[in-house]
Amino acid sequence: MRLLVTGGAGFIGSAFIRLVLGTNPSVSILNLDKLTYAGNLENLECVAGNPRYRFVRGDICDTALVNRVLEEWPVDAIVHFAAESHVDRSILSPEPVFETNLRGTFTLLEAARRRRVQRFLHVSTDEVYGSIPEPYAADESYPLRPASPYSASKAGSDLLALSYFTTYRLPVVVTRASNNYGPYQFPEKLIPLMISNALEGKPLPVYGDGMNVRDWLYVDDHCRAILAALEKGREGEVYNIGGNCSLPNIEVVRKILKATGRGEDLIRFVTDRPGHDRRYALSSEKIMRETGWSPQVAFENGIQQTIAWYQENAGWVARVKSGEYQNYYALNYGSREEIR
Ligand code: NAD
Ligand code: TDX
């Protein structure tokens, strides 16, 4: 089986490539990645010499390139991770979000349709449902109410992908996962940012009252679910992938402080994120029933493993936090006020 993986140098895409090449000897992968600030070939050092792996640096919006890649290396399936993936960046600068998440997805769908690719797995997010009131959990038929430019772009690309199934019978499967965490995550997202700041003894900026709720999913559990959906998911269907672990942000932050031996005096409650979704909650009953998948890694274990990885990989963290990251950090956090 030959797979085109887009965005494979990012956090989840690289975990997927490491997992698949490590466990599935009949699969070959071509990774197409632009290497934006979030793409890092260090994440794939362990597979770089694998004869079943190849890398092409390029933009998924580049129609000629995408067509050439698929012509020279025909694939059975596309697993589409590439995206501008951070909500705060999408608020500060929405344009690249729409370019990659919408135009890039469109470009891939068109190429897949022309080449009659057998499977197109579009990796999406629970954020497309927007904030979910207590005590509900969104199933796949829940209305889409995206709140940020990021989530609106993901909702748009989900609908576009599904339209290619309805209109052209392209065998599309869409997955919508909850918040991922684990090794190699860029330290702009809550968990890696809080771990790396705690390890450096820096303040931990908690938005608003810290009571926004997220459902945490260990990255390898997400990758196993994507594989299950790729192999067993039905064409034209959406599958939610949740971690079954809902926590308010402040509790996550407190656990990280405890595990890193730091005190709660590092916590700073700061100006909230505009349009901040209060609560995400997913029902993953459908993927569990249809594929047999379920999350295996409990949060207490996953967070310990993640913290240990960041402690052991201080060089990786220092390199990704140098340069552009400093500008982003100043822009996103510099003007936020402490609110209590
Ligand atoms: P990430 O930001 O770590 O990685 C994104 C990757 O895409 C990078 O390697 C980047 O270089 C590449 N990329 C960006 N624009 C590109 C372009 N125009 N052409 C080619 N490559 C490009 O993201 P992630 O956290 O690994 O997320 C992967 C996917 O999973 C995204 O589609 C995201 O929406 C989705 N998702 C993420 C989460 C989460 O918690 N991180 C949860 C649910 C769904
Ligand atoms: O510095 C911070 N302080 C803070 O309080 C950051 C970065 C975040 N937060 C809060 C905002 C959210 O309530 O933590 C929560 C999680 O924030 P993010 O890590 O930015 O994730 P979220 O906005 O929930 O979106 C994530 O989940 C779904 C991913 O970034 C998306 O790619 C994915 O689709």
Tab-separated table of C-alpha atoms and ligand atoms in Angstrom:
chain	number	residue	atom	x	y	z
A	1	MET	CA	0.000	0.000	0.000
A	2	ARG	CA	1.312	3.449	-0.924
A	3	LEU	CA	0.253	6.498	1.073
A	4	LEU	CA	0.650	10.191	0.408
A	5	VAL	CA	0.811	11.867	3.815
A	6	THR	CA	0.531	15.675	3.808
A	7	GLY	CA	1.931	17.670	6.716
A	8	GLY	CA	3.937	14.673	7.896
A	9	ALA	CA	6.670	16.829	9.438
A	10	GLY	CA	4.260	18.281	11.997
A	11	PHE	CA	3.232	16.925	15.366
A	12	ILE	CA	0.493	14.404	14.501
A	13	GLY	CA	1.625	13.627	10.944
A	14	SER	CA	5.115	12.651	12.132
A	15	ALA	CA	3.649	10.445	14.884
A	16	PHE	CA	1.484	8.769	12.232
A	17	ILE	CA	4.474	8.139	9.929
A	18	ARG	CA	6.617	6.751	12.775
A	19	LEU	CA	3.746	4.499	13.857
A	20	VAL	CA	2.833	3.188	10.400
A	21	LEU	CA	6.386	2.560	9.188
A	22	GLY	CA	7.222	0.932	12.520
A	23	THR	CA	4.269	-1.442	12.587
A	24	ASN	CA	3.218	-2.034	8.999
A	25	PRO	CA	5.903	-3.519	6.695
A	26	SER	CA	3.660	-3.450	3.617
A	27	VAL	CA	3.147	0.338	3.655
A	28	SER	CA	5.304	2.936	1.853
A	29	ILE	CA	4.862	6.651	2.538
A	30	LEU	CA	5.581	9.836	0.637
A	31	ASN	CA	5.479	12.844	2.944
A	32	LEU	CA	4.584	16.154	1.257
A	33	ASP	CA	5.269	19.047	3.603
A	34	LYS	CA	6.016	22.733	3.110
A	35	LEU	CA	8.059	22.912	6.324
A	36	THR	CA	6.357	25.963	7.779
A	37	TYR	CA	7.359	27.080	11.276
A	38	ALA	CA	5.523	23.947	12.526
A	39	GLY	CA	7.186	21.428	10.221
A	40	ASN	CA	10.386	19.861	11.497
A	41	LEU	CA	12.347	17.047	9.866
A	42	GLU	CA	13.974	16.312	13.227
A	43	ASN	CA	10.627	14.683	14.090
A	44	LEU	CA	11.306	12.088	11.395
A	45	GLU	CA	15.010	11.399	11.920
A	46	CYS	CA	14.272	7.786	12.905
A	47	VAL	CA	12.626	7.022	9.539
A	48	ALA	CA	14.778	9.215	7.253
A	49	GLY	CA	16.829	6.229	6.007
A	50	ASN	CA	13.879	3.852	5.679
A	51	PRO	CA	13.522	2.652	2.039
A	52	ARG	CA	9.726	2.783	2.467
A	53	TYR	CA	9.828	6.523	3.259
A	54	ARG	CA	10.409	9.509	1.025
A	55	PHE	CA	10.066	13.244	1.540
A	56	VAL	CA	9.096	16.034	-0.854
A	57	ARG	CA	9.213	19.617	0.344
A	58	GLY	CA	6.302	21.499	-1.180
A	59	ASP	CA	3.056	23.378	-0.748
A	60	ILE	CA	-0.293	21.546	-0.988
A	61	CYS	CA	-1.662	24.686	-2.711
A	62	ASP	CA	0.765	24.130	-5.616
A	63	THR	CA	-1.431	22.328	-8.165
A	64	ALA	CA	1.394	21.482	-10.568
A	65	LEU	CA	3.538	20.031	-7.810
A	66	VAL	CA	0.716	17.969	-6.285
A	67	ASN	CA	-0.160	16.539	-9.712
A	68	ARG	CA	3.474	15.778	-10.493
A	69	VAL	CA	3.976	13.997	-7.166
A	70	LEU	CA	0.921	11.809	-7.743
A	71	GLU	CA	1.901	11.090	-11.335
A	72	GLU	CA	5.458	10.073	-10.476
A	73	TRP	CA	4.454	8.155	-7.358
A	74	PRO	CA	0.856	6.892	-7.686
A	75	VAL	CA	-0.780	6.215	-4.334
A	76	ASP	CA	-3.622	4.100	-2.974
A	77	ALA	CA	-4.621	6.666	-0.378
A	78	ILE	CA	-4.040	10.226	0.812
A	79	VAL	CA	-3.938	11.011	4.527
A	80	HIS	CA	-4.283	14.763	4.760
A	81	PHE	CA	-2.839	16.348	7.913
A	82	ALA	CA	-1.300	19.529	6.465
A	83	ALA	CA	-2.868	22.624	7.990
A	84	GLU	CA	-2.270	25.846	9.795
A	85	SER	CA	-3.299	24.304	13.094
A	86	HIS	CA	-3.161	26.946	15.820
A	87	VAL	CA	-6.206	28.979	16.888
A	88	ASP	CA	-4.249	31.937	18.312
A	89	ARG	CA	-2.196	32.309	15.119
A	90	SER	CA	-5.415	32.101	13.078
A	91	ILE	CA	-6.767	35.039	15.101
A	92	LEU	CA	-3.588	37.090	14.661
A	93	SER	CA	-3.194	36.256	10.970
A	94	PRO	CA	-6.100	34.451	9.250
A	95	GLU	CA	-4.849	34.525	5.664
A	96	PRO	CA	-2.428	31.560	5.658
A	97	VAL	CA	-5.118	29.559	7.464
A	98	PHE	CA	-7.576	30.000	4.639
A	99	GLU	CA	-4.930	29.470	1.992
A	100	THR	CA	-3.648	26.145	3.328
A	101	ASN	CA	-6.739	24.741	5.021
A	102	LEU	CA	-9.191	25.591	2.246
A	103	ARG	CA	-7.254	26.084	-0.995
A	104	GLY	CA	-4.744	23.372	-0.076
A	105	THR	CA	-7.509	20.862	0.671
A	106	PHE	CA	-9.257	21.815	-2.560
A	107	THR	CA	-6.045	21.269	-4.550
A	108	LEU	CA	-5.562	17.815	-3.058
A	109	LEU	CA	-9.192	16.814	-3.594
A	110	GLU	CA	-9.017	17.832	-7.249
A	111	ALA	CA	-5.793	15.892	-7.800
A	112	ALA	CA	-7.243	12.855	-5.979
A	113	ARG	CA	-10.393	12.983	-8.094
A	114	ARG	CA	-8.477	13.143	-11.358
A	115	ARG	CA	-6.197	10.274	-10.394
A	116	ARG	CA	-9.039	8.202	-8.919
A	117	VAL	CA	-7.296	7.756	-5.565
A	118	GLN	CA	-8.936	4.909	-3.611
A	119	ARG	CA	-9.141	6.683	-0.259
A	120	PHE	CA	-8.926	10.305	0.912
A	121	LEU	CA	-8.738	10.629	4.674
A	122	HIS	CA	-9.263	14.227	5.745
A	123	VAL	CA	-7.962	14.873	9.270
A	124	SER	CA	-10.234	17.343	11.034
A	125	THR	CA	-11.116	18.520	14.500
A	126	ASP	CA	-13.825	18.667	17.160
A	127	GLU	CA	-13.550	22.474	16.990
A	128	VAL	CA	-15.884	22.475	13.983
A	129	TYR	CA	-18.805	21.824	16.378
A	130	GLY	CA	-17.975	24.950	18.399
A	131	SER	CA	-18.652	25.156	22.119
A	132	ILE	CA	-20.850	22.314	23.444
A	133	PRO	CA	-23.133	23.066	26.414
A	134	GLU	CA	-23.136	20.747	29.444
A	135	PRO	CA	-24.081	17.903	29.616
A	136	TYR	CA	-24.020	17.160	25.881
A	137	ALA	CA	-21.351	15.450	23.796
A	138	ALA	CA	-21.332	16.044	20.025
A	139	ASP	CA	-21.916	13.081	17.773
A	140	GLU	CA	-21.217	13.341	14.035
A	141	SER	CA	-24.644	14.845	13.275
A	142	TYR	CA	-24.200	17.746	15.723
A	143	PRO	CA	-24.491	21.178	13.985
A	144	LEU	CA	-21.259	22.864	12.884
A	145	ARG	CA	-20.737	26.175	14.699
A	146	PRO	CA	-17.067	27.045	14.280
A	147	ALA	CA	-15.969	30.127	16.229
A	148	SER	CA	-12.415	30.927	15.113
A	149	PRO	CA	-10.885	31.454	11.665
A	150	TYR	CA	-9.059	28.157	12.247
A	151	SER	CA	-12.170	26.136	13.061
A	152	ALA	CA	-14.204	27.827	10.306
A	153	SER	CA	-11.513	26.856	7.796
A	154	LYS	CA	-11.576	23.263	9.061
A	155	ALA	CA	-15.387	23.133	8.881
A	156	GLY	CA	-15.232	24.493	5.332
A	157	SER	CA	-12.648	21.927	4.269
A	158	ASP	CA	-14.654	19.097	5.893
A	159	LEU	CA	-17.722	20.105	3.882
A	160	LEU	CA	-15.694	20.445	0.708
A	161	ALA	CA	-14.208	16.971	1.182
A	162	LEU	CA	-17.649	15.468	1.842
A	163	SER	CA	-19.022	17.212	-1.261
A	164	TYR	CA	-16.394	15.373	-3.335
A	165	PHE	CA	-17.884	12.121	-2.114
A	166	THR	CA	-21.468	13.165	-2.818
A	167	THR	CA	-20.725	14.752	-6.192
A	168	TYR	CA	-17.820	12.766	-7.619
A	169	ARG	CA	-17.901	9.601	-5.471
A	170	LEU	CA	-14.333	10.276	-4.344
A	171	PRO	CA	-13.942	7.811	-1.426
A	172	VAL	CA	-13.577	10.418	1.313
A	173	VAL	CA	-13.490	9.713	5.066
A	174	VAL	CA	-13.400	12.623	7.546
A	175	THR	CA	-12.108	12.252	11.114
A	176	ARG	CA	-12.710	14.848	13.831
A	177	ALA	CA	-10.397	14.483	16.800
A	178	SER	CA	-10.249	16.238	20.141
A	179	ASN	CA	-7.175	18.017	21.571
A	180	ASN	CA	-4.005	15.995	21.066
A	181	TYR	CA	-0.932	15.982	23.275
A	182	GLY	CA	2.327	14.036	23.314
A	183	PRO	CA	5.995	14.251	22.258
A	184	TYR	CA	7.117	16.570	19.425
A	185	GLN	CA	4.175	18.993	19.800
A	186	PHE	CA	5.103	22.564	18.920
A	187	PRO	CA	5.154	24.616	22.146
A	188	GLU	CA	2.409	27.008	21.043
A	189	LYS	CA	-0.404	24.640	22.152
A	190	LEU	CA	-1.497	24.487	25.797
A	191	ILE	CA	0.274	21.354	27.046
A	192	PRO	CA	3.737	21.709	25.459
A	193	LEU	CA	3.768	25.452	26.148
A	194	MET	CA	2.975	24.919	29.824
A	195	ILE	CA	5.466	22.049	30.153
A	196	SER	CA	8.319	23.957	28.562
A	197	ASN	CA	7.590	27.170	30.502
A	198	ALA	CA	7.355	25.197	33.755
A	199	LEU	CA	10.653	23.426	33.053
A	200	GLU	CA	12.273	26.842	32.439
A	201	GLY	CA	10.632	28.411	35.515
A	202	LYS	CA	8.723	30.920	33.349
A	203	PRO	CA	5.136	32.174	33.936
A	204	LEU	CA	2.243	29.993	32.698
A	205	PRO	CA	-0.314	32.201	30.847
A	206	VAL	CA	-3.826	30.800	31.462
A	207	TYR	CA	-6.539	32.459	29.342
A	208	GLY	CA	-9.589	33.857	31.179
A	209	ASP	CA	-10.662	31.939	34.275
A	210	GLY	CA	-8.962	28.685	33.238
A	211	MET	CA	-12.300	26.836	33.320
A	212	ASN	CA	-12.550	26.141	29.572
A	213	VAL	CA	-12.822	22.391	29.076
A	214	ARG	CA	-10.952	20.272	26.528
A	215	ASP	CA	-11.028	16.507	25.897
A	216	TRP	CA	-7.410	15.240	25.820
A	217	LEU	CA	-6.304	12.541	23.400
A	218	TYR	CA	-2.813	11.016	23.388
A	219	VAL	CA	-1.324	11.468	19.913
A	220	ASP	CA	-0.626	7.750	19.332
A	221	ASP	CA	-4.251	6.941	20.157
A	222	HIS	CA	-5.279	9.494	17.534
A	223	CYS	CA	-2.934	7.910	14.964
A	224	ARG	CA	-4.302	4.425	15.672
A	225	ALA	CA	-7.822	5.788	15.163
A	226	ILE	CA	-6.835	7.347	11.821
A	227	LEU	CA	-5.415	3.986	10.709
A	228	ALA	CA	-8.627	2.267	11.808
A	229	ALA	CA	-10.732	4.801	9.875
A	230	LEU	CA	-8.463	4.443	6.840
A	231	GLU	CA	-8.841	0.663	6.842
A	232	LYS	CA	-12.415	0.213	8.068
A	233	GLY	CA	-14.206	3.565	7.823
A	234	ARG	CA	-17.109	3.845	5.399
A	235	GLU	CA	-16.843	6.191	2.413
A	236	GLY	CA	-18.583	9.539	2.811
A	237	GLU	CA	-18.710	9.194	6.603
A	238	VAL	CA	-17.425	11.327	9.474
A	239	TYR	CA	-15.830	9.753	12.572
A	240	ASN	CA	-15.302	11.563	15.865
A	241	ILE	CA	-12.170	10.616	17.821
A	242	GLY	CA	-12.204	11.664	21.475
A	243	GLY	CA	-9.891	10.884	24.363
A	244	ASN	CA	-12.655	10.401	26.924
A	245	CYS	CA	-10.757	12.739	29.238
A	246	SER	CA	-12.438	16.101	29.808
A	247	LEU	CA	-10.506	18.543	31.981
A	248	PRO	CA	-10.634	22.288	32.679
A	249	ASN	CA	-7.405	23.958	31.537
A	250	ILE	CA	-6.446	25.026	35.048
A	251	GLU	CA	-6.463	21.395	36.184
A	252	VAL	CA	-4.138	20.423	33.334
A	253	VAL	CA	-1.825	23.292	34.287
A	254	ARG	CA	-1.820	22.286	37.962
A	255	LYS	CA	-0.973	18.674	37.063
A	256	ILE	CA	1.952	19.889	34.938
A	257	LEU	CA	3.236	22.126	37.742
A	258	LYS	CA	3.039	19.262	40.228
A	259	ALA	CA	4.775	16.792	37.915
A	260	THR	CA	7.591	19.252	37.120
A	261	GLY	CA	8.081	20.174	40.772
A	262	ARG	CA	7.078	23.814	40.280
A	263	GLY	CA	4.754	25.956	42.393
A	264	GLU	CA	1.406	27.494	41.465
A	265	ASP	CA	2.964	30.961	41.849
A	266	LEU	CA	3.981	30.576	38.176
A	267	ILE	CA	0.312	30.693	37.060
A	268	ARG	CA	-0.846	33.959	35.450
A	269	PHE	CA	-4.505	34.430	34.511
A	270	VAL	CA	-4.342	36.636	31.412
A	271	THR	CA	-6.685	38.336	28.926
A	272	ASP	CA	-8.918	35.737	27.329
A	273	ARG	CA	-8.693	34.489	23.732
A	274	PRO	CA	-11.340	36.297	21.597
A	275	GLY	CA	-14.242	33.949	20.760
A	276	HIS	CA	-12.821	31.350	23.177
A	277	ASP	CA	-14.915	28.150	23.004
A	278	ARG	CA	-15.940	27.181	26.521
A	279	ARG	CA	-16.218	23.440	26.221
A	280	TYR	CA	-15.511	20.667	23.723
A	281	ALA	CA	-16.999	17.207	24.243
A	282	LEU	CA	-17.238	14.364	21.744
A	283	SER	CA	-19.055	11.095	21.440
A	284	SER	CA	-16.696	8.581	19.784
A	285	GLU	CA	-19.247	5.810	19.872
A	286	LYS	CA	-19.369	5.475	16.070
A	287	ILE	CA	-15.670	4.800	15.441
A	288	MET	CA	-15.549	2.475	18.444
A	289	ARG	CA	-18.529	0.484	17.199
A	290	GLU	CA	-17.510	0.345	13.543
A	291	THR	CA	-13.747	-0.202	13.817
A	292	GLY	CA	-13.125	-1.565	17.317
A	293	TRP	CA	-10.798	1.356	18.146
A	294	SER	CA	-10.706	2.852	21.649
A	295	PRO	CA	-8.199	5.154	23.368
A	296	GLN	CA	-5.524	3.162	25.234
A	297	VAL	CA	-3.429	5.810	27.017
A	298	ALA	CA	-4.832	7.249	30.252
A	299	PHE	CA	-4.126	10.960	30.765
A	300	GLU	CA	-2.059	10.356	33.922
A	301	ASN	CA	0.318	8.083	31.958
A	302	GLY	CA	0.281	10.148	28.767
A	303	ILE	CA	1.140	13.379	30.549
A	304	GLN	CA	3.997	11.721	32.490
A	305	GLN	CA	5.439	10.322	29.231
A	306	THR	CA	5.044	13.702	27.546
A	307	ILE	CA	6.741	15.624	30.361
A	308	ALA	CA	9.588	13.070	30.391
A	309	TRP	CA	10.018	13.521	26.622
A	310	TYR	CA	10.283	17.324	26.945
A	311	GLN	CA	12.782	16.922	29.807
A	312	GLU	CA	14.911	14.541	27.747
A	313	ASN	CA	14.697	16.626	24.553
A	314	ALA	CA	15.723	20.055	25.756
A	315	GLY	CA	17.760	20.543	22.548
A	316	TRP	CA	14.676	20.030	20.353
A	317	VAL	CA	12.717	22.488	22.485
A	318	ALA	CA	15.498	25.102	22.425
A	319	ARG	CA	15.787	24.864	18.630
A	320	VAL	CA	12.040	25.228	17.958
A	321	LYS	CA	11.778	28.065	20.478
A	322	SER	CA	14.550	30.082	18.854
A	323	GLY	CA	13.920	32.588	16.070
A	324	GLU	CA	10.337	33.008	14.840
A	325	TYR	CA	8.837	31.553	18.008
A	326	GLN	CA	10.118	34.495	20.043
A	327	ASN	CA	8.318	36.969	17.747
A	328	TYR	CA	5.103	34.948	17.937
A	329	TYR	CA	5.343	34.720	21.728
A	330	ALA	CA	5.821	38.465	22.082
A	331	LEU	CA	2.939	39.164	19.702
A	332	ASN	CA	0.459	36.752	21.299
A	333	TYR	CA	1.364	37.201	24.970
A	334	GLY	CA	3.113	40.595	25.143
A	335	SER	CA	-0.064	42.668	25.228
A	336	ARG	CA	-2.141	40.295	27.389
A	337	GLU	CA	-2.838	41.724	30.824
A	338	GLU	CA	-2.876	39.812	34.066
A	339	ILE	CA	-6.549	39.739	35.050
A	340	ARG	CA	-6.462	38.463	38.633
B	1	NAD	P1	1.159	21.001	13.081
B	1	NAD	O1	0.959	22.473	13.035
B	1	NAD	O2	2.058	20.425	14.113
B	1	NAD	O3	1.722	20.500	11.648
B	1	NAD	C1	1.210	20.943	10.444
B	1	NAD	C2	2.152	20.462	9.333
B	1	NAD	O4	1.600	20.863	8.073
B	1	NAD	C3	3.555	21.066	9.409
B	1	NAD	O5	4.524	20.072	9.200
B	1	NAD	C4	3.573	22.099	8.289
B	1	NAD	O6	4.858	22.325	7.747
B	1	NAD	C5	2.628	21.453	7.288
B	1	NAD	N1	2.007	22.442	6.382
B	1	NAD	C6	1.364	23.596	6.730
B	1	NAD	N2	0.957	24.252	5.628
B	1	NAD	C7	1.311	23.481	4.560
B	1	NAD	C8	1.143	23.599	3.168
B	1	NAD	N3	0.532	24.676	2.626
B	1	NAD	N4	1.623	22.626	2.369
B	1	NAD	C9	2.254	21.539	2.892
B	1	NAD	N5	2.454	21.381	4.215
B	1	NAD	C10	1.986	22.328	5.047
B	1	NAD	O7	-0.293	20.379	13.150
B	1	NAD	P2	-0.820	19.110	13.963
B	1	NAD	O8	-1.140	19.510	15.349
B	1	NAD	O9	0.089	17.970	13.710
B	1	NAD	O10	-2.222	18.886	13.219
B	1	NAD	C11	-2.310	18.040	12.072
B	1	NAD	C12	-3.743	18.003	11.591
B	1	NAD	O11	-4.577	17.512	12.630
B	1	NAD	C13	-4.326	19.363	11.201
B	1	NAD	O12	-5.128	19.187	10.061
B	1	NAD	C14	-5.176	19.764	12.386
B	1	NAD	O13	-6.239	20.600	12.008
B	1	NAD	C15	-5.650	18.416	12.862
B	1	NAD	N6	-5.981	18.323	14.295
B	1	NAD	C16	-5.080	18.713	15.231
B	1	NAD	C17	-5.377	18.562	16.587
B	1	NAD	C18	-4.411	18.974	17.675
B	1	NAD	O14	-4.778	18.929	18.834
B	1	NAD	N7	-3.180	19.354	17.354
B	1	NAD	C19	-6.606	18.015	16.962
B	1	NAD	C20	-7.502	17.623	15.972
B	1	NAD	C21	-7.173	17.774	14.639
B	2	TDX	O1	-1.273	29.933	26.353
B	2	TDX	C1	-2.369	29.360	26.361
B	2	TDX	N1	-3.203	29.509	27.423
B	2	TDX	C2	-4.423	28.932	27.501
B	2	TDX	O2	-5.145	29.107	28.493
B	2	TDX	C3	-2.815	28.508	25.277
B	2	TDX	C4	-1.940	28.283	24.077
B	2	TDX	C5	-4.047	27.929	25.376
B	2	TDX	N2	-4.845	28.140	26.445
B	2	TDX	C6	-6.179	27.498	26.482
B	2	TDX	C7	-7.048	27.749	25.273
B	2	TDX	C8	-7.867	26.481	25.172
B	2	TDX	O3	-8.996	26.563	26.030
B	2	TDX	O4	-5.950	26.085	26.491
B	2	TDX	C9	-6.928	25.400	25.701
B	2	TDX	C10	-6.237	24.628	24.604
B	2	TDX	O5	-5.672	25.563	23.720
B	2	TDX	P1	-4.862	25.113	22.416
B	2	TDX	O6	-3.768	24.188	22.821
B	2	TDX	O7	-4.505	26.322	21.648
B	2	TDX	O8	-5.939	24.212	21.669
B	2	TDX	P2	-7.414	24.542	21.132
B	2	TDX	O9	-7.627	25.976	20.922
B	2	TDX	O10	-8.374	23.813	22.015
B	2	TDX	O11	-7.287	23.818	19.694
B	2	TDX	C11	-6.628	22.542	19.616
B	2	TDX	O12	-7.537	21.498	19.557
B	2	TDX	C12	-8.157	21.191	18.365
B	2	TDX	C13	-5.637	22.486	18.470
B	2	TDX	O13	-4.795	23.605	18.511
B	2	TDX	C14	-6.284	22.359	17.173
B	2	TDX	O14	-5.335	22.161	16.131
B	2	TDX	C15	-7.204	21.216	17.185
B	2	TDX	O15	-7.939	21.216	16.015
